Amino acid sequence: MEHSGLQHPSAIVTGASRGIGKAVAKQLAADGYGVIVNYFRSCDAADATVSEIVSDGGKAVAIQSDIGDPEAPHTLTRAALEHFGPPSVLINNAGITSQGRLDILEASVESWDRVFDTNLKGAFFCAQACANLMIEHRVNPGYIINMNSISSYAVSTNRADYCIAKSGMHMMTKLFATRLAEEHVLVYEVCPGVIESDMTAPVKQKYDTLIDDGLSPIRRWGTGDDVASAVSMLVSGALPFTTGERINIDGGFHIRRL
Ligand SMILES: NC(=O)c1ccc[n+]([C@@H]2O[C@H](COP(=O)([O-])OP(=O)(O)OC[C@H]3O[C@@H](n4cnc5c(N)ncnc54)[C@H](OP(=O)(O)O)[C@@H]3O)[C@@H](O)[C@H]2O)c1
């Protein structure tokens, strides 16, 4: 892997103050990346992510930015350039669930706008900004990984905006994978299943029961570390003739069964 001659290759992880993003940021730091730990509201948690990385011997900087704000991609790429150099990895992880988890017949415009701004628009324009920077700085290879979800294809009628935005992320992955192949930037989506985090905490009991009843062939909750291992493998350079691929980290949930 070439890293522009810098001591630390550079990675941006959006939404890395908590949950899956935090696990991914810590893994990439352990893999030798200088990591931009993006957060929105959880300043203390982002500082804790950075402290844990630094005390493990890694490099990271916390950067506040609402990913749904059109300025966010520029804020994050500027920070990467300033601290670690042009990013060779972008992890589009920041995400929120549907506000109030309302039935599709009650779903609100406010939730739709917030979910789409954060989960899809933010990811799209971060990918665009990072891709342009990777091209400009001849990063080879570059990696863009979109944190998708089983909700991109599995229906939850009380989270329509979330499902539709994640479904759009699947097409977004294919679009960038196609356009960026000739630019030496590989694009993937990781599809976590039911992962233990603040996002799923309010529905823990429901999923405990579903998992016990065989929701996925592997009957346990997934963890941030399960997802982080997949990301680490993808950016290791192990799959150089692969792009646009979906990696399911879901205990086999995606397998249709009789
Ligand atoms: N948990 C699951 O079961 C599961 C399954 C499939 C896919 N996913 C996806 O995985 C990703 C992470 O989910 P998670 O479970 O780790 O969620 P989480 O524990 O709720 O953490 C969400 C992270 O996203 C950040 N974030 C939220 N809004 C943001 C914004 N506007 N700008 C920047 N950062 C923002 C949060 O930062 P602050 O706290 O600083 O605001 C936090 O770091 C999401 O894209 C989610 O859709 C999760």
Tab-separated table of C-alpha atoms and ligand atoms in Angstrom:
chain	number	residue	atom	x	y	z
A	1	MET	CA	0.000	0.000	0.000
A	2	GLU	CA	1.313	3.489	-0.844
A	3	HIS	CA	0.582	6.217	1.663
A	4	SER	CA	1.851	9.397	0.011
A	5	GLY	CA	5.157	8.968	1.834
A	6	LEU	CA	3.543	9.900	5.150
A	7	GLN	CA	4.397	8.138	8.365
A	8	HIS	CA	0.731	7.502	9.116
A	9	PRO	CA	-1.776	6.803	6.356
A	10	SER	CA	-4.859	8.866	6.906
A	11	ALA	CA	-8.446	7.745	7.533
A	12	ILE	CA	-11.726	9.564	8.189
A	13	VAL	CA	-14.443	7.801	10.183
A	14	THR	CA	-17.734	9.676	10.408
A	15	GLY	CA	-19.766	9.178	13.585
A	16	ALA	CA	-16.868	7.688	15.520
A	17	SER	CA	-17.731	8.933	19.007
A	18	ARG	CA	-19.776	5.839	19.835
A	19	GLY	CA	-20.886	2.409	18.674
A	20	ILE	CA	-19.739	0.870	15.407
A	21	GLY	CA	-17.823	3.981	14.310
A	22	LYS	CA	-15.797	3.982	17.504
A	23	ALA	CA	-14.866	0.310	17.067
A	24	VAL	CA	-13.859	0.989	13.446
A	25	ALA	CA	-11.790	4.053	14.394
A	26	LYS	CA	-9.930	2.067	17.055
A	27	GLN	CA	-9.268	-0.793	14.646
A	28	LEU	CA	-7.963	1.497	11.902
A	29	ALA	CA	-5.694	3.247	14.418
A	30	ALA	CA	-4.384	-0.169	15.489
A	31	ASP	CA	-3.772	-0.888	11.792
A	32	GLY	CA	-1.526	2.200	11.645
A	33	TYR	CA	-3.872	4.898	10.354
A	34	GLY	CA	-4.034	8.413	11.740
A	35	VAL	CA	-7.776	8.698	12.268
A	36	ILE	CA	-10.105	11.673	12.041
A	37	VAL	CA	-12.754	10.816	14.652
A	38	ASN	CA	-15.816	12.736	13.522
A	39	TYR	CA	-18.670	13.368	15.934
A	40	PHE	CA	-21.741	15.573	16.103
A	41	ARG	CA	-23.094	15.945	19.664
A	42	SER	CA	-21.022	13.589	21.842
A	43	CYS	CA	-17.901	15.632	22.468
A	44	ASP	CA	-16.869	13.718	25.619
A	45	ALA	CA	-17.380	10.364	23.941
A	46	ALA	CA	-15.297	11.471	20.931
A	47	ASP	CA	-12.537	12.629	23.266
A	48	ALA	CA	-12.701	9.229	24.977
A	49	THR	CA	-12.328	7.470	21.597
A	50	VAL	CA	-9.247	9.564	20.866
A	51	SER	CA	-7.790	8.989	24.354
A	52	GLU	CA	-8.222	5.227	24.035
A	53	ILE	CA	-6.502	5.271	20.645
A	54	VAL	CA	-3.622	7.402	21.897
A	55	SER	CA	-3.111	5.318	25.034
A	56	ASP	CA	-2.892	2.247	22.769
A	57	GLY	CA	-0.097	3.989	20.830
A	58	GLY	CA	-2.224	5.239	17.918
A	59	LYS	CA	-2.951	8.640	16.376
A	60	ALA	CA	-6.357	10.299	16.235
A	61	VAL	CA	-7.999	13.712	16.360
A	62	ALA	CA	-11.654	14.446	17.194
A	63	ILE	CA	-13.449	16.779	14.769
A	64	GLN	CA	-16.959	18.089	15.385
A	65	SER	CA	-19.208	18.350	12.354
A	66	ASP	CA	-22.842	17.603	11.513
A	67	ILE	CA	-22.444	15.316	8.533
A	68	GLY	CA	-25.737	16.585	7.115
A	69	ASP	CA	-24.260	20.074	6.858
A	70	PRO	CA	-22.859	20.751	3.356
A	71	GLU	CA	-19.708	22.153	4.988
A	72	ALA	CA	-18.944	18.875	6.806
A	73	PRO	CA	-17.036	17.092	3.992
A	74	HIS	CA	-14.743	20.115	3.660
A	75	THR	CA	-14.228	20.371	7.420
A	76	LEU	CA	-13.251	16.695	7.598
A	77	THR	CA	-10.994	16.615	4.547
A	78	ARG	CA	-9.247	19.808	5.686
A	79	ALA	CA	-8.647	18.236	9.095
A	80	ALA	CA	-7.278	15.060	7.506
A	81	LEU	CA	-4.874	17.066	5.319
A	82	GLU	CA	-3.745	19.143	8.264
A	83	HIS	CA	-3.142	16.268	10.691
A	84	PHE	CA	-2.342	13.138	8.682
A	85	GLY	CA	-2.327	13.916	4.957
A	86	PRO	CA	-4.795	13.067	2.172
A	87	PRO	CA	-7.153	10.339	3.344
A	88	SER	CA	-6.678	6.905	1.840
A	89	VAL	CA	-9.735	5.602	3.711
A	90	LEU	CA	-13.194	7.065	4.256
A	91	ILE	CA	-15.694	5.201	6.416
A	92	ASN	CA	-19.179	6.658	5.888
A	93	ASN	CA	-20.565	5.457	9.204
A	94	ALA	CA	-22.526	8.342	10.788
A	95	GLY	CA	-26.170	7.425	10.966
A	96	ILE	CA	-29.386	7.857	12.888
A	97	THR	CA	-32.530	5.823	13.044
A	98	SER	CA	-36.030	6.983	12.246
A	99	GLN	CA	-37.249	9.574	14.747
A	100	GLY	CA	-39.918	7.999	16.949
A	101	ARG	CA	-39.973	4.812	14.851
A	102	LEU	CA	-43.439	5.790	13.598
A	103	ASP	CA	-45.601	3.604	11.398
A	104	ILE	CA	-45.295	4.434	7.681
A	105	LEU	CA	-48.808	5.954	7.803
A	106	GLU	CA	-47.688	8.387	10.510
A	107	ALA	CA	-44.085	9.030	9.434
A	108	SER	CA	-42.971	12.667	9.587
A	109	VAL	CA	-41.265	15.003	7.144
A	110	GLU	CA	-38.889	16.066	9.948
A	111	SER	CA	-37.642	12.518	10.440
A	112	TRP	CA	-37.343	11.957	6.675
A	113	ASP	CA	-35.229	15.105	6.222
A	114	ARG	CA	-32.990	14.393	9.192
A	115	VAL	CA	-32.448	10.724	8.270
A	116	PHE	CA	-31.771	11.470	4.607
A	117	ASP	CA	-29.450	14.399	5.400
A	118	THR	CA	-27.411	12.309	7.826
A	119	ASN	CA	-27.520	8.805	6.370
A	120	LEU	CA	-27.465	9.485	2.630
A	121	LYS	CA	-26.682	13.081	1.649
A	122	GLY	CA	-23.870	13.333	4.193
A	123	ALA	CA	-22.368	10.029	3.050
A	124	PHE	CA	-22.661	10.949	-0.630
A	125	PHE	CA	-20.917	14.303	-0.356
A	126	CYS	CA	-18.232	12.954	1.982
A	127	ALA	CA	-17.509	10.271	-0.610
A	128	GLN	CA	-17.381	12.922	-3.336
A	129	ALA	CA	-15.002	15.200	-1.386
A	130	CYS	CA	-12.705	12.342	-0.356
A	131	ALA	CA	-12.691	10.855	-3.854
A	132	ASN	CA	-11.650	14.184	-5.367
A	133	LEU	CA	-8.869	14.511	-2.816
A	134	MET	CA	-7.692	10.935	-3.414
A	135	ILE	CA	-7.550	11.622	-7.147
A	136	GLU	CA	-5.769	14.952	-6.699
A	137	HIS	CA	-3.136	13.390	-4.420
A	138	ARG	CA	-2.860	10.183	-6.470
A	139	VAL	CA	-3.764	8.000	-3.492
A	140	ASN	CA	-3.421	4.397	-4.671
A	141	PRO	CA	-5.281	2.476	-3.480
A	142	GLY	CA	-7.995	4.525	-1.835
A	143	TYR	CA	-10.964	2.983	-0.040
A	144	ILE	CA	-14.481	4.258	0.551
A	145	ILE	CA	-16.634	2.071	2.767
A	146	ASN	CA	-20.298	2.800	3.310
A	147	MET	CA	-21.927	1.552	6.508
A	148	ASN	CA	-25.103	0.156	5.085
A	149	SER	CA	-27.599	-2.139	6.815
A	150	ILE	CA	-29.807	-5.170	6.446
A	151	SER	CA	-32.499	-2.466	6.390
A	152	SER	CA	-31.446	-1.661	2.808
A	153	TYR	CA	-33.445	-4.752	1.785
A	154	ALA	CA	-35.383	-5.939	4.884
A	155	VAL	CA	-38.613	-4.050	5.513
A	156	SER	CA	-39.422	-2.314	8.815
A	157	THR	CA	-42.665	-0.391	8.346
A	158	ASN	CA	-41.888	1.764	11.390
A	159	ARG	CA	-38.578	2.987	9.922
A	160	ALA	CA	-39.437	3.731	6.289
A	161	ASP	CA	-37.086	6.714	5.900
A	162	TYR	CA	-34.179	4.702	7.348
A	163	CYS	CA	-34.858	1.731	5.040
A	164	ILE	CA	-35.203	3.917	1.926
A	165	ALA	CA	-32.042	5.921	2.700
A	166	LYS	CA	-30.071	2.693	3.258
A	167	SER	CA	-31.494	1.294	0.034
A	168	GLY	CA	-30.207	4.434	-1.726
A	169	MET	CA	-26.793	3.830	-0.198
A	170	HIS	CA	-26.636	0.506	-2.046
A	171	MET	CA	-26.946	2.305	-5.396
A	172	MET	CA	-24.552	4.996	-4.204
A	173	THR	CA	-21.957	2.281	-3.532
A	174	LYS	CA	-22.309	0.938	-7.073
A	175	LEU	CA	-22.143	4.424	-8.603
A	176	PHE	CA	-18.930	5.400	-6.825
A	177	ALA	CA	-17.419	1.930	-7.335
A	178	THR	CA	-17.936	2.276	-11.081
A	179	ARG	CA	-16.712	5.852	-11.417
A	180	LEU	CA	-13.699	5.445	-9.140
A	181	ALA	CA	-12.365	2.098	-10.409
A	182	GLU	CA	-10.131	3.849	-12.942
A	183	GLU	CA	-8.946	6.200	-10.189
A	184	HIS	CA	-7.634	3.320	-8.035
A	185	VAL	CA	-10.274	3.904	-5.380
A	186	LEU	CA	-12.183	0.793	-4.282
A	187	VAL	CA	-15.679	1.209	-2.890
A	188	TYR	CA	-17.538	-1.245	-0.664
A	189	GLU	CA	-20.559	-1.436	1.571
A	190	VAL	CA	-20.651	-3.274	4.857
A	191	CYS	CA	-24.104	-4.505	5.878
A	192	PRO	CA	-24.326	-5.044	9.610
A	193	GLY	CA	-27.225	-7.038	11.014
A	194	VAL	CA	-28.395	-6.498	14.581
A	195	ILE	CA	-25.454	-4.888	16.376
A	196	GLU	CA	-25.328	-3.943	20.065
A	197	SER	CA	-25.101	-0.131	20.279
A	198	ASP	CA	-26.955	2.930	21.534
A	199	MET	CA	-29.030	2.793	18.343
A	200	THR	CA	-30.456	-0.636	19.137
A	201	ALA	CA	-30.589	-0.209	22.954
A	202	PRO	CA	-34.251	0.952	22.926
A	203	VAL	CA	-35.313	-2.245	21.112
A	204	LYS	CA	-33.000	-4.649	22.940
A	205	GLN	CA	-35.740	-6.830	24.412
A	206	LYS	CA	-37.500	-7.192	21.070
A	207	TYR	CA	-34.268	-8.273	19.368
A	208	ASP	CA	-33.253	-10.554	22.268
A	209	THR	CA	-36.416	-12.517	21.604
A	210	LEU	CA	-36.039	-12.485	17.820
A	211	ILE	CA	-32.414	-13.663	18.077
A	212	ASP	CA	-33.380	-16.460	20.490
A	213	ASP	CA	-36.056	-17.474	17.981
A	214	GLY	CA	-33.502	-17.755	15.141
A	215	LEU	CA	-33.582	-14.346	13.407
A	216	SER	CA	-30.095	-15.163	12.103
A	217	PRO	CA	-28.460	-18.590	11.850
A	218	ILE	CA	-25.728	-17.376	14.231
A	219	ARG	CA	-27.835	-16.682	17.332
A	220	ARG	CA	-26.155	-13.722	18.991
A	221	TRP	CA	-25.956	-9.957	18.839
A	222	GLY	CA	-23.253	-8.577	16.594
A	223	THR	CA	-20.657	-6.215	18.004
A	224	GLY	CA	-18.828	-3.153	16.756
A	225	ASP	CA	-15.695	-5.287	16.690
A	226	ASP	CA	-17.363	-7.743	14.285
A	227	VAL	CA	-17.891	-4.829	11.887
A	228	ALA	CA	-14.454	-3.305	12.512
A	229	SER	CA	-12.739	-6.595	11.579
A	230	ALA	CA	-14.501	-6.572	8.224
A	231	VAL	CA	-13.471	-2.983	7.546
A	232	SER	CA	-9.877	-3.802	8.480
A	233	MET	CA	-9.870	-6.720	6.048
A	234	LEU	CA	-11.297	-4.584	3.225
A	235	VAL	CA	-8.672	-1.829	3.593
A	236	SER	CA	-5.814	-4.325	4.012
A	237	GLY	CA	-5.435	-4.618	0.241
A	238	ALA	CA	-6.472	-8.282	0.354
A	239	LEU	CA	-9.165	-7.871	-2.326
A	240	PRO	CA	-7.543	-5.772	-5.085
A	241	PHE	CA	-9.778	-7.101	-7.916
A	242	THR	CA	-13.001	-6.388	-6.017
A	243	THR	CA	-15.136	-3.264	-5.886
A	244	GLY	CA	-18.807	-2.435	-5.316
A	245	GLU	CA	-19.022	-5.499	-3.063
A	246	ARG	CA	-21.415	-5.884	-0.144
A	247	ILE	CA	-20.022	-7.606	2.947
A	248	ASN	CA	-22.739	-8.956	5.217
A	249	ILE	CA	-21.840	-8.858	8.926
A	250	ASP	CA	-25.139	-10.242	10.083
A	251	GLY	CA	-24.748	-13.777	11.449
A	252	GLY	CA	-26.239	-15.051	8.186
A	253	PHE	CA	-29.442	-12.970	8.391
A	254	HIS	CA	-29.385	-12.366	4.623
A	255	ILE	CA	-29.761	-16.054	3.767
A	256	ARG	CA	-33.331	-16.812	2.694
A	257	ARG	CA	-34.516	-19.866	4.556
A	258	LEU	CA	-37.406	-22.308	4.383
B	1	LIG	N1	-26.588	-0.893	15.413
B	1	LIG	C1	-27.054	-1.622	14.424
B	1	LIG	O1	-27.710	-2.656	14.655
B	1	LIG	C2	-26.803	-1.242	13.001
B	1	LIG	C3	-27.157	-2.155	12.012
B	1	LIG	C4	-26.935	-1.844	10.677
B	1	LIG	C5	-26.359	-0.640	10.342
B	1	LIG	N2	-26.020	0.247	11.310
B	1	LIG	C6	-25.417	1.506	10.884
B	1	LIG	O2	-24.155	1.681	11.490
B	1	LIG	C7	-23.896	3.059	11.689
B	1	LIG	C8	-23.537	3.306	13.140
B	1	LIG	O3	-24.610	2.883	13.948
B	1	LIG	P1	-24.470	2.652	15.526
B	1	LIG	O4	-25.355	1.517	15.867
B	1	LIG	O5	-23.049	2.618	15.918
B	1	LIG	O6	-25.180	3.992	16.040
B	1	LIG	P2	-24.971	4.840	17.382
B	1	LIG	O7	-24.421	3.982	18.456
B	1	LIG	O8	-26.264	5.541	17.596
B	1	LIG	O9	-23.842	5.902	16.975
B	1	LIG	C9	-24.106	6.810	15.939
B	1	LIG	C10	-22.871	7.621	15.635
B	1	LIG	O10	-23.189	8.491	14.538
B	1	LIG	C11	-22.907	9.821	14.925
B	1	LIG	N3	-23.817	10.776	14.299
B	1	LIG	C12	-25.160	10.833	14.355
B	1	LIG	N4	-25.611	11.886	13.661
B	1	LIG	C13	-24.521	12.513	13.162
B	1	LIG	C14	-24.331	13.670	12.362
B	1	LIG	N5	-25.368	14.407	11.933
B	1	LIG	N6	-23.064	14.025	12.044
B	1	LIG	C15	-22.008	13.301	12.472
B	1	LIG	N7	-22.123	12.194	13.234
B	1	LIG	C16	-23.373	11.818	13.577
B	1	LIG	C17	-23.030	9.855	16.428
B	1	LIG	O11	-22.268	10.952	16.916
B	1	LIG	P3	-22.717	11.892	18.161
B	1	LIG	O12	-23.096	10.970	19.279
B	1	LIG	O13	-21.469	12.664	18.428
B	1	LIG	O14	-23.853	12.751	17.722
B	1	LIG	C18	-22.451	8.495	16.804
B	1	LIG	O15	-21.044	8.552	16.847
B	1	LIG	C19	-25.141	3.800	11.217
B	1	LIG	O16	-24.958	4.253	9.892
B	1	LIG	C20	-26.208	2.742	11.273
B	1	LIG	O17	-27.258	3.001	10.365
B	1	LIG	C21	-26.228	-0.011	12.635
